[in-house]
XYZ file of C-alpha atoms in Angstrom:
347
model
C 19.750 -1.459 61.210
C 22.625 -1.470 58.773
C 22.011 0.256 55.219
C 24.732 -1.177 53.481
C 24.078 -3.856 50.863
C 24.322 -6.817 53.400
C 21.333 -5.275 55.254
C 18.830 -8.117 56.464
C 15.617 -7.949 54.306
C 12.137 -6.981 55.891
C 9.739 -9.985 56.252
C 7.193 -10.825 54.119
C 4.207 -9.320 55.271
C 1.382 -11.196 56.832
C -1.289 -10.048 53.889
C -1.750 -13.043 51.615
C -2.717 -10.606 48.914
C 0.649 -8.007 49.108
C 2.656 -8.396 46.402
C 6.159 -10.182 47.882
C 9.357 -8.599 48.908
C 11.996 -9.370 45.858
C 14.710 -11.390 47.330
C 17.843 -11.316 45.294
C 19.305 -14.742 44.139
C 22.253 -16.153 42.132
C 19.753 -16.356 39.114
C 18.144 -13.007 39.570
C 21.171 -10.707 40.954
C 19.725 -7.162 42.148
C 19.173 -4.465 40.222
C 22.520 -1.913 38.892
C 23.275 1.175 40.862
C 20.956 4.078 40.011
C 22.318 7.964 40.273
C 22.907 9.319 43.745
C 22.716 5.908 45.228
C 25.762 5.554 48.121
C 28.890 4.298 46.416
C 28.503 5.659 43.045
C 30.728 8.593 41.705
C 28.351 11.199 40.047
C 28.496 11.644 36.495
C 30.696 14.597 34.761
C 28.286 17.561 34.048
C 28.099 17.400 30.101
C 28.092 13.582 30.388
C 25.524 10.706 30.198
C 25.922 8.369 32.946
C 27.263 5.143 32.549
C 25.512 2.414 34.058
C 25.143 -1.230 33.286
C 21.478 -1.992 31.573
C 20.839 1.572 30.838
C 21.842 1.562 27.427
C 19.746 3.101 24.438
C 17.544 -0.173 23.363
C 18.936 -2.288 20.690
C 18.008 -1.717 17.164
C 15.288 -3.262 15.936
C 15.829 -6.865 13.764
C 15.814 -5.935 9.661
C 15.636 -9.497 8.164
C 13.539 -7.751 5.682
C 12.972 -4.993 3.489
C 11.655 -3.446 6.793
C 13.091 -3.158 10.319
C 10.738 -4.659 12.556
C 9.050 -1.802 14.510
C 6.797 0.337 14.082
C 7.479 2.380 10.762
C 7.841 5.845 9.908
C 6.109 7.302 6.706
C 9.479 7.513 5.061
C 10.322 4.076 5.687
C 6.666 2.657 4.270
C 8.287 3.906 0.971
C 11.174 2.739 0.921
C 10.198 -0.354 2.357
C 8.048 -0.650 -0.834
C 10.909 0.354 -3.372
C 13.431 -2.207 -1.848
C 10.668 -4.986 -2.270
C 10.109 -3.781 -5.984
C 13.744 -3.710 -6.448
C 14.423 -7.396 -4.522
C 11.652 -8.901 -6.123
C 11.611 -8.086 -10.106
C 10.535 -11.242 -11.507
C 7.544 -11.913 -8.259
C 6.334 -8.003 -8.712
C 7.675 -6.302 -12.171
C 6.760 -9.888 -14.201
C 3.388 -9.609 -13.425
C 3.154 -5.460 -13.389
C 4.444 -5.682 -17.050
C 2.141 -8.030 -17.695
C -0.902 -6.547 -16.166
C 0.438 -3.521 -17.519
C 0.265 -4.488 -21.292
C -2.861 -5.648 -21.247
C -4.252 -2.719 -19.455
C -2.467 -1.017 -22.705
C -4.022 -3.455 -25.508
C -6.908 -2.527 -23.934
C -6.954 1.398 -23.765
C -6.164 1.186 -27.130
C -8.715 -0.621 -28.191
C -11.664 1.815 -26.651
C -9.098 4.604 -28.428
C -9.642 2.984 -31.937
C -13.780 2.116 -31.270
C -13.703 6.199 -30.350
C -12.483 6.900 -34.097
C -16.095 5.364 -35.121
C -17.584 8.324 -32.515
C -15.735 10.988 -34.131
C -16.874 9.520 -37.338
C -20.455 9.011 -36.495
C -20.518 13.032 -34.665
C -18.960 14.314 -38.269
C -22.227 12.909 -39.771
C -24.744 14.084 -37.838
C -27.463 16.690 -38.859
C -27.493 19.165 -35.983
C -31.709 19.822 -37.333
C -32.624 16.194 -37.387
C -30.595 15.147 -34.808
C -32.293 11.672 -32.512
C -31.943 10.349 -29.295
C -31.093 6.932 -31.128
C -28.433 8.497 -33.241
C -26.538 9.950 -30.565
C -26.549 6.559 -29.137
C -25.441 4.856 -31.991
C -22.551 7.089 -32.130
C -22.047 7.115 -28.325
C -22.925 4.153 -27.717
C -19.964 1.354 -28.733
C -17.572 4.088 -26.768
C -19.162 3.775 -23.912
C -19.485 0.507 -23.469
C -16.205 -0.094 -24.759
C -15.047 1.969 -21.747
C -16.744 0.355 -19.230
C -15.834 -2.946 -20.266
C -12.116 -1.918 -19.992
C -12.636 0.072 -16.709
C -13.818 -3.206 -15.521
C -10.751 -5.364 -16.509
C -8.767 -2.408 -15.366
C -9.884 -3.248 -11.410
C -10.157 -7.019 -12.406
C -6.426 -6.341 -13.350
C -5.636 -4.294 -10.658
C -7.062 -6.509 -7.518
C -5.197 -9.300 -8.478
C -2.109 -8.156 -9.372
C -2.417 -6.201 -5.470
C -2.933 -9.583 -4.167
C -0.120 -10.790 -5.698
C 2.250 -8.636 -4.606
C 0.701 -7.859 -0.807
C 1.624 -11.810 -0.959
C 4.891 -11.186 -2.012
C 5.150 -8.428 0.544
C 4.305 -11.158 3.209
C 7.486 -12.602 2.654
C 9.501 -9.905 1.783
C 9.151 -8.412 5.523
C 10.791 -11.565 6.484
C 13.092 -11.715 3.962
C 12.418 -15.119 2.661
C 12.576 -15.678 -1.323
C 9.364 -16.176 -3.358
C 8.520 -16.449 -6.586
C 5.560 -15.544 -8.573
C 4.062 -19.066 -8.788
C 4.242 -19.043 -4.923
C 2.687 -15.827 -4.899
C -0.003 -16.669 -7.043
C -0.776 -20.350 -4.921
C -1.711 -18.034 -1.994
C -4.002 -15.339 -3.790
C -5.433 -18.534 -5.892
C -7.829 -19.324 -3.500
C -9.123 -16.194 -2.318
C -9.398 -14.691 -6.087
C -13.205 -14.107 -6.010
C -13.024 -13.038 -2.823
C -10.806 -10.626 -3.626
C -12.704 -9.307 -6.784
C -15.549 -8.548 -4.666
C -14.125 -7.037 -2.680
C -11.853 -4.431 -5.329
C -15.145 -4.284 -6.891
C -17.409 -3.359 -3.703
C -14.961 -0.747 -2.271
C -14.782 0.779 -6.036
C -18.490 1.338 -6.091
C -18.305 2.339 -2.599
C -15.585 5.071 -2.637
C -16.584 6.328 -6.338
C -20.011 6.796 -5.548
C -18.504 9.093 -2.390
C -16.201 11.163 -4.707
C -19.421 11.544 -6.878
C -21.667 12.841 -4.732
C -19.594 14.184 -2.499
C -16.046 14.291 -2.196
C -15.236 14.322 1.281
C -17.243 10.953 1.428
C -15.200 9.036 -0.965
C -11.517 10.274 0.334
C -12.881 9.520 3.758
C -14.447 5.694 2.293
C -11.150 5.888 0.774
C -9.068 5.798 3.599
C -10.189 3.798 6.485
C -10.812 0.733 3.186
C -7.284 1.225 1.904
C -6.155 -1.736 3.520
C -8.895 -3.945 3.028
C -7.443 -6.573 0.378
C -3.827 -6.794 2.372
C -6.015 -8.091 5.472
C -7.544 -10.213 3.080
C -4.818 -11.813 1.591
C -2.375 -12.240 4.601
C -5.630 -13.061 7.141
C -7.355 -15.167 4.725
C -10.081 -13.087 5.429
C -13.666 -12.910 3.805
C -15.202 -9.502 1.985
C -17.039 -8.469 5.096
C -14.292 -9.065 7.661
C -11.347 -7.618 5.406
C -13.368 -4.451 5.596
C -14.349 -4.286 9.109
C -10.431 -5.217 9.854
C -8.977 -2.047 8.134
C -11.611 0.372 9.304
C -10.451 -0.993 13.198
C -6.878 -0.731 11.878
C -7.180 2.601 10.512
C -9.529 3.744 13.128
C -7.696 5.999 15.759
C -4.691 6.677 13.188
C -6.635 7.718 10.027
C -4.905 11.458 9.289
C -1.671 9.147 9.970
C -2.702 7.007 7.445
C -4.012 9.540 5.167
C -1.053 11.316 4.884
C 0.825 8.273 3.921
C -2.207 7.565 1.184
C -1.193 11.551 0.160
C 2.407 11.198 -0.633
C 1.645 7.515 -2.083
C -0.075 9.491 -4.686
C 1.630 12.633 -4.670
C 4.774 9.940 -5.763
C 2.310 8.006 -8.127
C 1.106 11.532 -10.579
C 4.835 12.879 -10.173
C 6.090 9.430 -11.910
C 3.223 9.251 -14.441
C 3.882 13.021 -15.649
C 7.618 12.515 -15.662
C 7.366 9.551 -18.476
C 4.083 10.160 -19.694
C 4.713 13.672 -20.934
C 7.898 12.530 -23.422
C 5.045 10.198 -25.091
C 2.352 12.691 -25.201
C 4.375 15.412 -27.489
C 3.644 13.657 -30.689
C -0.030 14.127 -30.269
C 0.545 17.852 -28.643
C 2.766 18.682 -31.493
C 0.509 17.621 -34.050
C -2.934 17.217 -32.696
C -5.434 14.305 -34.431
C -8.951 15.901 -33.391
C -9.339 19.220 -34.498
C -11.140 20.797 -31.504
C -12.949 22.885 -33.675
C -14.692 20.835 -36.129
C -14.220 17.781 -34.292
C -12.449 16.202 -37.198
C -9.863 13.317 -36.823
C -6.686 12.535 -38.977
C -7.121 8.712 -38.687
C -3.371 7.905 -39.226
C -2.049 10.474 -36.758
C -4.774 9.364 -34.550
C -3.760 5.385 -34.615
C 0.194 6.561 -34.450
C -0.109 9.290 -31.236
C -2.085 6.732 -29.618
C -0.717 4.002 -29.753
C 3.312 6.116 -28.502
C 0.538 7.870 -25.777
C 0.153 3.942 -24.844
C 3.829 2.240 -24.364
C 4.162 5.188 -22.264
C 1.347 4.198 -20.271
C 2.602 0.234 -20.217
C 5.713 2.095 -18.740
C 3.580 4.268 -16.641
C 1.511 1.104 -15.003
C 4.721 -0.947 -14.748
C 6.378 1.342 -12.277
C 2.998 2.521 -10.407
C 0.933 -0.360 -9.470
C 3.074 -2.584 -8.079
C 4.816 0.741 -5.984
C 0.823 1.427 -4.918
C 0.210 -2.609 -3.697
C 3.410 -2.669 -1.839
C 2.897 0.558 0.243
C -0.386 -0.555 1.089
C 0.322 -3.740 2.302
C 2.988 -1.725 4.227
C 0.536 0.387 5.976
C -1.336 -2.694 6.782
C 1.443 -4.239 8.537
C 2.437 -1.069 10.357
C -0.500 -0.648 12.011
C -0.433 -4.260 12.952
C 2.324 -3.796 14.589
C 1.371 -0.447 16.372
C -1.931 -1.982 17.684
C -0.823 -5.785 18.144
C 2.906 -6.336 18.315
C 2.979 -7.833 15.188
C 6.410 -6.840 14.892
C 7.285 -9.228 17.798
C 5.448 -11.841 16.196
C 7.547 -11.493 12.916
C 11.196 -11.260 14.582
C 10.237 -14.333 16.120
C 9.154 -16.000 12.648
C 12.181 -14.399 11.060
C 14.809 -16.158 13.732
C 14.709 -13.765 16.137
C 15.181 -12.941 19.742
C-alpha cells in the first residue's frame, strides 16, 4: 500500500458507534504539513517553523476600553481610567455631583460638632449626667449617621450609574448620563438594598472581626455590577458574585488591594495640600478642648473642596474597576468575551 498522499483511505469500520474516518473534500482540504512529516524541509536550528495555520492566535477584538479576553490586573485599571477619561460628562457629571453633596454634607455634621465642643467646654466634670453627655453628644451623632447614610445612598447609585456606563463602554458604544440613569432607574431600590445589606454585612465583619469583613468584602464586591447589567434581584446579585468570585478570590482580592492601594495614594496626594491650613494653625486645642470658631468654619470648609476633589476622582475610578472585575470573571468562567465581540461586530 502506497504512503504517498494519493494513498486509498481505510474503510469505514463496521461499528455504528466509531467515530468516522475524515475524508478530505474540496470544502474541507486536509490538514497542513506537520514537522518531520515526508516532504517537508526541517526548520533552521534557531528558527520557528513556518507552517500554514500555525500562527500565534490573532489578537483579541478592542472595540472598547477593553480588549475582549480575559484581563490582566493591569488592564482592569486601565480599562477603568480610559472609561473615566472617554466618558466625562456620563461618569465625572455625576461624580462631581455626588461628590458636592457628599461635601455640603460633611460640612454640615462639621459645623453641628462646634455645638459638641461647645456643650463639652461647659460641663462640670463633679455633676456631670448621663443626659448631659447626650445632649452634647447627641445632635453629632446623629448628624453623622444621617450623613453616613446618604453617603452609601450616594454612593450605590452613582456605582450603578457608571457599572451602566461601563456596559457600554466595553463595547464602545456612546452613552450619556440620561441613558445611564434609564437603566439603573428601575432597579434603584433594589440596588439600595442591596449597598445597604452588604454595608451592614461587611462592617459588622470588620467589627468583630476583621478577617470576616475583608473576606464578606471580597466574594460581595461585585454584587451591584451583576445587578445592574443582569437585572438581577438583592438575593441573586449576591449569590452571583460569591459563584463568580468563588475559585478566583486571592485573584480578585489582589485586584480589590491595589484598587485601594490607588484610591488612599490619590486621596493623600490632594487631600494633604487642603489639610495644612488646619495643621498649621489648629482650631481645637487638644488640650483644653477649646475651638476657635472662625478658624474652625474656614479649615473646614478648604479640608472639604479638597474632599469634593478627593470623591470626584475616587468613586467613579472604584465603580468602574469593579464592574471590570465583574466582567472579567464573566468572561473567564462563561465566554462572555465571545458573547461581546459578537455584540460589538465581531468575528
Amino acid at each position: 500500500m502506497s504512503d504517498g498522499p494519493d494513498a486509498p483511505l481505510p474503510p469505514e469500520p463496521d461499528d455504528p458507534t466509531a467515530p468516522p474516518q475524515w475524508r478530505p473534500t474540496p470544502e474541507t482540504p486536509p490538514p497542513p504539513p506537520y514537522p518531520g512529516q515526508p516532504g517537508t524541509t526541517p526548520p533552521a536550528w534557531g528558527s520557528a517553523p513556518q507552517l500554514s495555520g500555525w500562527g500565534p492566535p490573532p489578537s483579541a477584538p478592542k472595540p472598547g476600553v477593553i480588549p475582549l479576553r480575559p484581563l490582566g490586573i493591569p488592564e482592569l485599571l486601565d480599562g477603568a481610567i480610559t472609561a473615566v477619561r472617554r466618558y466625562p460628562k456620563a461618569i465625572i457629571v455625576p461624580s462631581f455631583a455626588v461628590a458636592l453633596g457628599l461635601g455640603a454634607v460633611n460640612y454640615l455634621v462639621a459645623l453641628v460638632s462646634l455645638t459638641m465642643y461647645r456643650g463639652i467646654n461647659d460641663l462640670d466634670a463633679n455633676t456631670v449626667s448621663g443626659s448631659d453627655l447626650a445632649g452634647v453628644f447627641g445632635p453629632t451623632l446623629f448628624v453623622s449617621l444621617a450623613g453616613a447614610l446618604v453617603q452609601v445612598v450616594a454612593t450605590v447609585l452613582l456605582t450603578g450609574v457608571v457599572t451602566a456606563v461601563m456596559g457600554q463602554a466595553v463595547l464602545g458604544r456612546p452613552v450619556t448620563l440620561p441613558e445611564a440613569w434609564a437603566i439603573v432607574r428601575p432597579r434603584a431600590w433594589r440596588l439600595l438594598g442591596l449597598g445597604l445589606l452588604v454595608t451592614v454585612i461587611v462592617s459588622v465583619g470588620l467589627i468583630f472581626c476583621l478577617i470576616p469583613g475583608i473576606i464578606a468584602g471580597v466574594y460581595l464586591s461585585i454584587a451591584a455590577a451583576a445587578l445592574v447589567l443582569e437585572k438581577a434581584t438583592i438575593g441573586s446579585a449576591m449569590r452571583r458574585s460569591m459563584s463568580l468570585v468563588n475559585g478566583a478570590f486571592w485573584r480578585t482580592f489582589g485586584a480589590l488591594i491595589l484598587m485601594v492601594i490607588i484610591y488612599f495614594v490619590i486621596n493623600v496626594a490632594i487631600s494633604v495640600p487642603f489639610a495644612i491650613p488646619e495643621f498649621v494653625a489648629p482650631s481645637v486645642d487638644s488640650a483644653t478642648l477649646t475651638v476657635d470658631e472662625t478658624r474652625f468654619v474656614i479649615n473646614n470648609a478648604i479640608a472639604t473642596v479638597g474632599s469634593v476633589i478627593v470623591s470626584t476622582i475616587t468613586l467613579p475610578f472604584v465603580a468602574a474597576v469593579l464592574s471590570l472585575v465583574y466582567i472579567d470573571r464573566r468572561m473567564r468562567t462563561e465566554g462572555l468575551d465571545i458573547t461581546l465581540a459578537r455584540q460589538s461586530g465581531g468575528p
